[in-house]
Amino acid sequence: MTHTPPALNAAVQRLVQFFEQLQPQDLPRLPELYATGARFKDPFNEVQGLPSIEAIFDHMFRSLVNPRFVVTTRVLEGHQCFLTWDFLFATGSGANRSEFTVRGATHLVYAQQTDGHWRIVVHRDYWDVAEELYEKLPVVGSLMRWLKRRANS
């Protein structure tokens, strides 16, 4: 078993709290959590650097209604962390409003920076786009469910 420094435990706790309370005005605080050259990858994006990572979260707030994360599990080993989460959001408004929950996981790699603080150098999100998103959309969802049934028969 690899030793996890206490300061890294605290850094992960700050990250979880940050994401569970994330609002658009918090995005300028990303440098407290991510290294300058951090890499980020999810099913739709693969970027490097704080401005690009911030742009992804900014786009999330501009595109979705009330997006929020609920971290359900955290596992910390050495300089790496694995989180599972629910991402809740809505689209549309009024009678056209739809609520969604996407379940996923994040693998984080931390490194101690020259200022002594632990920051994320790699952030990789894993979630099934077909199951968690496409199947829930009216037209595309019907096609995805049909394809899934055909593949399983």
One Martini backbone bead per residue (centre of mass of N, CA, C, O) as a GRO file, in nm:
protein
  153
    1MET     BB    1   0.096   0.036   0.023
    2THR     BB    2   0.051   0.367  -0.037
    3HIS     BB    3   0.135   0.669   0.068
    4THR     BB    4  -0.063   0.943   0.192
    5PRO     BB    5  -0.055   1.257   0.220
    6PRO     BB    6  -0.226   1.475   0.415
    7ALA     BB    7  -0.233   1.711   0.203
    8LEU     BB    8  -0.384   1.536  -0.009
    9ASN     BB    9  -0.639   1.486   0.143
   10ALA     BB   10  -0.714   1.789   0.155
   11ALA     BB   11  -0.724   1.835  -0.153
   12VAL     BB   12  -0.957   1.640  -0.206
   13GLN     BB   13  -1.163   1.774  -0.024
   14ARG     BB   14  -1.165   2.044  -0.176
   15LEU     BB   15  -1.257   1.929  -0.446
   16VAL     BB   16  -1.527   1.812  -0.361
   17GLN     BB   17  -1.644   2.074  -0.254
   18PHE     BB   18  -1.617   2.236  -0.511
   19PHE     BB   19  -1.799   2.051  -0.698
   20GLU     BB   20  -2.059   2.051  -0.510
   21GLN     BB   21  -2.050   2.400  -0.527
   22LEU     BB   22  -2.046   2.478  -0.815
   23GLN     BB   23  -1.997   2.791  -0.981
   24PRO     BB   24  -1.924   3.021  -1.211
   25GLN     BB   25  -1.760   3.209  -0.997
   26ASP     BB   26  -1.539   2.962  -0.936
   27LEU     BB   27  -1.345   2.924  -1.185
   28PRO     BB   28  -1.095   3.109  -1.090
   29ARG     BB   29  -1.011   2.862  -0.873
   30LEU     BB   30  -0.867   2.631  -1.036
   31PRO     BB   31  -0.556   2.692  -0.960
   32GLU     BB   32  -0.592   2.554  -0.672
   33LEU     BB   33  -0.630   2.247  -0.817
   34TYR     BB   34  -0.462   2.303  -1.081
   35ALA     BB   35  -0.229   2.271  -1.294
   36THR     BB   36  -0.127   2.451  -1.555
   37GLY     BB   37  -0.074   2.164  -1.741
   38ALA     BB   38  -0.324   2.020  -1.728
   39ARG     BB   39  -0.515   1.728  -1.794
   40PHE     BB   40  -0.823   1.670  -1.991
   41LYS     BB   41  -1.076   1.399  -1.995
   42ASP     BB   42  -1.355   1.308  -2.199
   43PRO     BB   43  -1.593   1.206  -2.426
   44PHE     BB   44  -1.558   1.525  -2.563
   45ASN     BB   45  -1.264   1.586  -2.434
   46GLU     BB   46  -0.915   1.714  -2.502
   47VAL     BB   47  -0.701   1.883  -2.274
   48GLN     BB   48  -0.465   2.160  -2.206
   49GLY     BB   49  -0.495   2.363  -1.955
   50LEU     BB   50  -0.664   2.595  -1.779
   51PRO     BB   51  -0.830   2.746  -1.999
   52SER     BB   52  -0.958   2.482  -2.118
   53ILE     BB   53  -1.091   2.378  -1.861
   54GLU     BB   54  -1.263   2.626  -1.804
   55ALA     BB   55  -1.424   2.614  -2.073
   56ILE     BB   56  -1.580   2.357  -2.009
   57PHE     BB   57  -1.731   2.466  -1.756
   58ASP     BB   58  -1.855   2.710  -1.892
   59HIS     BB   59  -2.020   2.550  -2.100
   60MET     BB   60  -2.191   2.399  -1.896
   61PHE     BB   61  -2.335   2.658  -1.782
   62ARG     BB   62  -2.446   2.758  -2.067
   63SER     BB   63  -2.604   2.469  -2.150
   64LEU     BB   64  -2.712   2.424  -1.855
   65VAL     BB   65  -2.933   2.345  -1.590
   66ASN     BB   66  -2.820   2.318  -1.287
   67PRO     BB   67  -2.534   2.209  -1.248
   68ARG     BB   68  -2.428   1.905  -1.060
   69PHE     BB   69  -2.238   1.748  -0.803
   70VAL     BB   70  -2.216   1.405  -0.661
   71VAL     BB   71  -2.021   1.253  -0.440
   72THR     BB   72  -2.001   0.893  -0.358
   73THR     BB   73  -1.684   0.832  -0.405
   74ARG     BB   74  -1.354   0.768  -0.249
   75VAL     BB   75  -1.014   0.699  -0.367
   76LEU     BB   76  -0.694   0.686  -0.201
   77GLU     BB   77  -0.366   0.642  -0.368
   78GLY     BB   78  -0.127   0.810  -0.311
   79HIS     BB   79  -0.142   1.026  -0.609
   80GLN     BB   80  -0.434   0.899  -0.632
   81CYS     BB   81  -0.778   0.938  -0.758
   82PHE     BB   82  -1.116   0.807  -0.706
   83LEU     BB   83  -1.432   0.899  -0.843
   84THR     BB   84  -1.773   0.905  -0.776
   85TRP     BB   85  -2.073   1.022  -0.964
   86ASP     BB   86  -2.328   1.270  -0.989
   87PHE     BB   87  -2.486   1.431  -1.269
   88LEU     BB   88  -2.688   1.715  -1.249
   89PHE     BB   89  -2.952   1.821  -1.481
   90ALA     BB   90  -3.092   2.053  -1.718
   91THR     BB   91  -3.331   2.113  -1.981
   92GLY     BB   92  -3.481   2.368  -2.055
   93SER     BB   93  -3.829   2.488  -2.012
   94GLY     BB   94  -4.086   2.423  -1.851
   95ALA     BB   95  -4.243   2.188  -2.043
   96ASN     BB   96  -3.930   2.136  -2.169
   97ARG     BB   97  -3.823   2.018  -1.916
   98SER     BB   98  -3.527   1.820  -1.834
   99GLU     BB   99  -3.406   1.560  -1.636
  100PHE     BB  100  -3.068   1.461  -1.530
  101THR     BB  101  -2.851   1.163  -1.484
  102VAL     BB  102  -2.502   1.114  -1.444
  103ARG     BB  103  -2.285   0.839  -1.425
  104GLY     BB  104  -1.949   0.843  -1.280
  105ALA     BB  105  -1.586   0.883  -1.324
  106THR     BB  106  -1.268   0.975  -1.164
  107HIS     BB  107  -0.929   1.031  -1.256
  108LEU     BB  108  -0.657   1.130  -1.045
  109VAL     BB  109  -0.354   1.326  -1.066
  110TYR     BB  110  -0.102   1.415  -0.846
  111ALA     BB  111   0.114   1.705  -0.766
  112GLN     BB  112   0.375   1.857  -0.632
  113GLN     BB  113   0.447   2.176  -0.609
  114THR     BB  114   0.672   2.435  -0.569
  115ASP     BB  115   0.467   2.552  -0.332
  116GLY     BB  116   0.359   2.255  -0.194
  117HIS     BB  117   0.111   2.199  -0.355
  118TRP     BB  118  -0.159   2.004  -0.444
  119ARG     BB  119  -0.218   1.908  -0.789
  120ILE     BB  120  -0.369   1.859  -1.078
  121VAL     BB  121  -0.252   1.677  -1.385
  122VAL     BB  122  -0.492   1.456  -1.404
  123HIS     BB  123  -0.819   1.439  -1.579
  124ARG     BB  124  -1.048   1.154  -1.589
  125ASP     BB  125  -1.346   1.079  -1.748
  126TYR     BB  126  -1.606   0.827  -1.684
  127TRP     BB  127  -1.866   0.755  -1.928
  128ASP     BB  128  -2.170   0.650  -2.073
  129VAL     BB  129  -2.309   0.801  -2.331
  130ALA     BB  130  -2.533   0.611  -2.419
  131GLU     BB  131  -2.665   0.548  -2.140
  132GLU     BB  132  -2.653   0.850  -1.995
  133LEU     BB  133  -2.771   1.010  -2.267
  134TYR     BB  134  -2.883   0.905  -2.545
  135GLU     BB  135  -3.116   0.718  -2.420
  136LYS     BB  136  -3.270   0.994  -2.301
  137LEU     BB  137  -3.333   1.073  -2.579
  138PRO     BB  138  -3.590   1.059  -2.777
  139VAL     BB  139  -3.476   0.972  -3.062
  140VAL     BB  140  -3.196   0.852  -3.000
  141GLY     BB  141  -3.291   0.659  -2.774
  142SER     BB  142  -3.449   0.461  -2.948
  143LEU     BB  143  -3.208   0.370  -3.115
  144MET     BB  144  -3.022   0.277  -2.884
  145ARG     BB  145  -3.216   0.063  -2.764
  146TRP     BB  146  -3.239  -0.106  -3.021
  147LEU     BB  147  -2.937  -0.170  -3.051
  148LYS     BB  148  -2.907  -0.309  -2.777
  149ARG     BB  149  -3.109  -0.536  -2.827
  150ARG     BB  150  -2.968  -0.652  -3.080
  151ALA     BB  151  -2.691  -0.711  -2.938
  152ASN     BB  152  -2.841  -0.905  -2.706
  153SER     BB  153  -2.978  -1.134  -2.919
   0.00000   0.00000   0.00000
